[in-house]
Amino acid sequence: MELNAVNDTRQAGLARLLADLGTKRTGVVDLTTPLSAATPTLELPAPFANLIDFSLEEVSAYNEPGPYWKHHNIHTGEHIGTHLDAPVHWATGRDGKDVAQIEPARLVGPALVLDVTAEAAADPDFLLDHHHIREWESEYGSLPEGGWLLVRTGWDNRSQDRERFLNKDEQGNPHSPGFTVECAQWIAEESGLSGIGVETVGIDAGAAAGQQPPFPAHHFLLANDKYGITSLRNLAQLPPVGAALIVAPLPIVGGTGSPARVLALVDANQMH
């Protein structure tokens, strides 16, 4: 195919997408948990230091400090609410990219939804293994290059209740779904994915400190230039394949992560 024909095809595809957005044939699903002071956040045990929660500080509100406008200072940690983990966040990725260095093309790609809500409901410590991905692939096809594997566990139903979301036992140990060591390593080293997305507070299981290596999703993915997004919601509205994901973190220079707006584009006929 000649170059002009290729360009014409690409332009036609983009024009079709824009037209479908205008006519609602393509829907936009917001996968982002609203960010406020009440948003549940990770709580590390002593002696580890925690990030600050999100808060707004009023600077003016149509008054003497600013008679025609209202604006705030934002106070927040990087890894708060729906956020992206960059490679430099973890010791194994310390020589990798910060948030601002992640190529925009890596933040847009096919959304692949793997539903394990039944398993997570039966066992809050459920771990996704490679065989779950193989079973998914046998039905929907191979994981595409540049795709994002979104794991639906039903955990977003807990997102408005801090205690249920963090799900700590009487000893203060959290219990939430995650990945086996083998699965995390396979995604990081063998797949062509750009990253993973989860509905929980972090990309690892609540009990991941006890795995070897500890926190395997962080350990392997961030060491291999793969990314993680957390605290997603509304995955139930997406089909297993066919949606496109847009991840929009702040390009913080030196940032190890950033709160992000995460959107999915999906054929309206495929929306649940």
XYZ file of C-alpha atoms in Angstrom:
272
model
C 0.000 0.000 0.000
C 1.384 3.419 -0.928
C 2.158 5.956 1.790
C -0.675 8.289 0.726
C -3.143 5.413 0.874
C -1.916 4.482 4.364
C -2.321 8.072 5.532
C -5.794 8.249 4.014
C -6.771 5.046 5.849
C -5.445 6.384 9.162
C -7.230 9.699 8.725
C -10.444 7.889 7.854
C -10.091 5.759 10.984
C -9.585 8.814 13.190
C -12.477 10.637 11.529
C -14.681 7.600 12.129
C -13.702 7.511 15.814
C -14.478 11.202 16.247
C -17.810 10.772 14.483
C -18.671 7.765 16.650
C -17.845 9.759 19.785
C -20.158 12.519 18.593
C -23.043 10.139 17.903
C -22.411 8.108 21.090
C -21.699 4.959 19.086
C -18.413 4.970 20.967
C -18.883 5.457 24.690
C -16.437 6.836 27.249
C -16.278 4.996 30.569
C -14.544 6.705 33.482
C -12.526 4.104 35.388
C -11.260 6.644 37.941
C -12.208 6.708 41.614
C -13.129 10.296 42.634
C -10.283 11.868 44.575
C -10.997 13.511 47.919
C -9.836 13.522 51.524
C -12.075 10.471 52.038
C -10.420 8.369 49.309
C -8.998 5.178 50.897
C -5.209 5.069 50.677
C -2.449 2.598 51.447
C -1.493 2.304 55.118
C 2.012 0.957 55.715
C 2.805 -0.464 59.169
C 5.435 1.075 61.444
C 8.284 1.817 61.078
C 7.558 2.641 57.415
C 6.493 6.177 56.511
C 3.154 6.839 54.816
C 2.228 9.403 52.189
C -0.163 12.180 53.126
C -3.795 11.813 52.088
C -5.310 14.122 49.497
C -6.590 17.501 50.653
C -7.450 20.931 49.269
C -6.289 24.176 50.846
C -8.447 27.161 49.941
C -6.476 30.159 48.684
C -9.402 32.311 47.649
C -13.124 31.921 47.083
C -14.615 35.006 45.366
C -13.402 37.093 48.322
C -10.641 39.556 49.233
C -7.713 37.236 48.370
C -9.317 36.674 44.964
C -12.582 38.507 44.300
C -13.397 36.965 40.904
C -12.095 33.446 41.303
C -11.783 30.417 43.524
C -8.660 28.276 43.677
C -6.832 25.845 45.948
C -3.460 24.406 46.724
C -3.390 20.633 46.359
C -1.732 18.513 49.028
C -1.264 14.847 48.142
C 1.110 11.955 47.895
C 1.988 10.602 44.471
C 0.428 7.185 45.062
C -3.037 8.269 46.164
C -6.371 7.106 44.760
C -6.406 5.993 41.142
C -2.752 6.395 40.257
C 0.031 5.133 38.034
C 3.246 3.520 39.288
C 6.335 4.438 37.274
C 9.421 2.163 37.178
C 11.486 4.449 39.424
C 8.933 3.853 42.199
C 10.551 0.499 43.092
C 14.108 -0.475 43.994
C 14.278 -2.863 41.050
C 13.353 -0.046 38.664
C 15.445 2.699 40.245
C 17.328 3.269 36.971
C 14.099 3.345 34.978
C 11.676 6.055 33.940
C 9.937 8.605 36.092
C 6.349 9.550 35.279
C 7.321 12.358 32.918
C 9.581 10.031 30.917
C 6.905 7.467 30.058
C 6.155 7.683 26.350
C 2.570 8.817 25.662
C 2.071 5.876 23.296
C 2.622 3.504 26.230
C -0.290 5.138 28.060
C -2.841 4.327 25.344
C -3.663 0.796 24.249
C -6.121 -2.096 24.144
C -7.973 -2.788 27.389
C -8.242 -6.479 28.283
C -10.594 -7.308 31.153
C -10.120 -10.537 33.085
C -13.042 -11.180 35.453
C -12.244 -13.036 38.683
C -14.993 -11.539 40.828
C -16.280 -14.960 41.891
C -12.838 -16.093 43.007
C -12.159 -12.864 44.928
C -15.586 -13.033 46.601
C -14.809 -16.549 47.823
C -11.261 -15.660 48.913
C -10.127 -12.067 49.512
C -6.515 -13.303 49.280
C -7.096 -14.706 45.779
C -4.020 -14.575 43.543
C -4.233 -14.412 39.767
C -1.973 -17.055 38.221
C -0.637 -17.542 34.722
C -3.136 -20.328 34.060
C -5.989 -17.828 34.504
C -4.462 -15.727 31.732
C -4.002 -18.790 29.506
C -7.666 -19.690 30.010
C -8.660 -16.130 29.105
C -6.449 -16.252 25.994
C -8.019 -19.544 24.871
C -11.344 -17.730 24.646
C -10.384 -14.207 23.580
C -6.998 -14.497 21.895
C -3.417 -13.617 22.768
C -2.602 -10.544 24.811
C -1.720 -7.804 22.303
C 1.432 -5.727 22.275
C 0.940 -2.509 24.216
C -2.199 -3.775 25.915
C -3.330 -3.232 29.490
C -4.530 -6.223 31.508
C -7.309 -5.001 33.821
C -8.218 -7.435 36.587
C -11.823 -7.205 37.693
C -12.277 -8.466 41.249
C -15.349 -6.525 42.383
C -13.152 -4.665 44.861
C -14.408 -1.317 43.565
C -17.664 -2.005 45.424
C -15.655 -1.409 48.605
C -14.037 1.846 47.490
C -16.317 4.145 49.506
C -15.621 2.292 52.766
C -12.016 2.579 53.960
C -12.201 -0.407 56.324
C -13.740 -2.751 53.740
C -11.409 -1.491 51.012
C -8.210 -2.068 53.000
C -9.760 -5.169 54.622
C -7.397 -5.549 57.580
C -7.731 -8.378 60.073
C -7.493 -8.045 63.858
C -3.699 -8.042 63.662
C -3.743 -5.198 61.133
C -2.796 -7.366 58.148
C -4.538 -6.409 54.880
C -6.294 -8.964 52.702
C -7.000 -8.174 49.049
C -6.460 -9.922 45.697
C -3.266 -9.768 43.676
C -0.852 -11.826 41.576
C 1.227 -14.929 42.142
C 4.974 -14.480 41.877
C 5.046 -16.579 38.707
C 2.251 -14.584 37.075
C 3.838 -11.227 37.871
C 7.158 -12.409 36.478
C 5.544 -13.759 33.301
C 3.672 -10.498 32.646
C 6.851 -8.522 33.234
C 9.307 -10.647 31.286
C 7.317 -12.601 28.692
C 4.258 -10.546 27.718
C 4.133 -7.506 25.464
C 1.773 -5.646 27.786
C 2.367 -2.029 28.739
C 0.964 -2.675 32.181
C -1.764 -3.899 34.483
C -4.701 -2.278 36.220
C -6.421 -3.334 39.438
C -9.343 -2.213 41.590
C -7.397 -2.515 44.852
C -5.251 0.066 46.654
C -2.019 -1.277 45.131
C -0.959 -3.529 42.272
C 0.086 -6.275 44.692
C -2.047 -8.421 46.982
C -2.707 -7.210 50.493
C -0.515 -10.013 51.852
C 2.221 -9.531 49.226
C 4.849 -8.668 51.841
C 4.966 -12.392 52.597
C 5.612 -13.465 49.007
C 9.100 -14.160 47.660
C 10.201 -11.756 46.417
C 7.996 -9.404 48.436
C 5.499 -7.410 46.364
C 6.190 -9.349 43.137
C 4.071 -7.147 40.850
C 6.120 -4.114 41.865
C 9.359 -6.110 41.860
C 9.059 -7.570 38.368
C 6.891 -5.135 36.414
C 8.669 -1.945 37.377
C 12.045 -3.565 36.742
C 10.924 -4.357 33.186
C 9.455 -0.995 32.133
C 5.872 -2.129 32.758
C 3.406 0.082 34.623
C 0.601 -0.369 37.113
C -2.618 1.538 37.754
C -4.678 1.110 40.903
C -8.068 1.842 42.457
C -9.947 1.439 39.190
C -13.724 1.188 39.081
C -16.468 0.470 36.525
C -14.589 -2.419 34.920
C -17.946 -4.212 34.888
C -18.996 -1.849 32.096
C -16.233 -3.046 29.763
C -16.173 -6.118 27.507
C -13.311 -8.629 27.848
C -11.806 -7.261 24.596
C -12.548 -4.389 22.271
C -12.101 -1.327 24.493
C -9.220 1.149 24.380
C -7.578 2.494 27.522
C -6.272 6.032 28.071
C -4.132 6.610 31.171
C -3.431 10.275 31.943
C -1.025 10.846 34.862
C 0.537 14.222 35.566
C 3.989 14.337 33.895
C 5.802 15.003 37.169
C 9.542 15.372 36.575
C 11.216 12.950 38.957
C 7.824 11.599 39.975
C 7.584 7.968 41.040
C 3.840 7.962 40.421
C 0.896 10.256 39.898
C -2.839 10.385 40.456
C -4.352 9.724 37.034
C -7.594 10.023 35.111
C -8.203 6.673 33.437
C -10.742 6.452 30.617
C -11.907 3.645 28.359
C -13.333 4.034 24.850
C -15.791 1.267 24.020
C -18.382 0.446 21.384
C -21.696 1.461 22.946
C -23.168 -1.892 21.924
C -20.516 -3.656 24.043
C -21.076 -1.598 27.202
C -22.644 -3.523 30.062
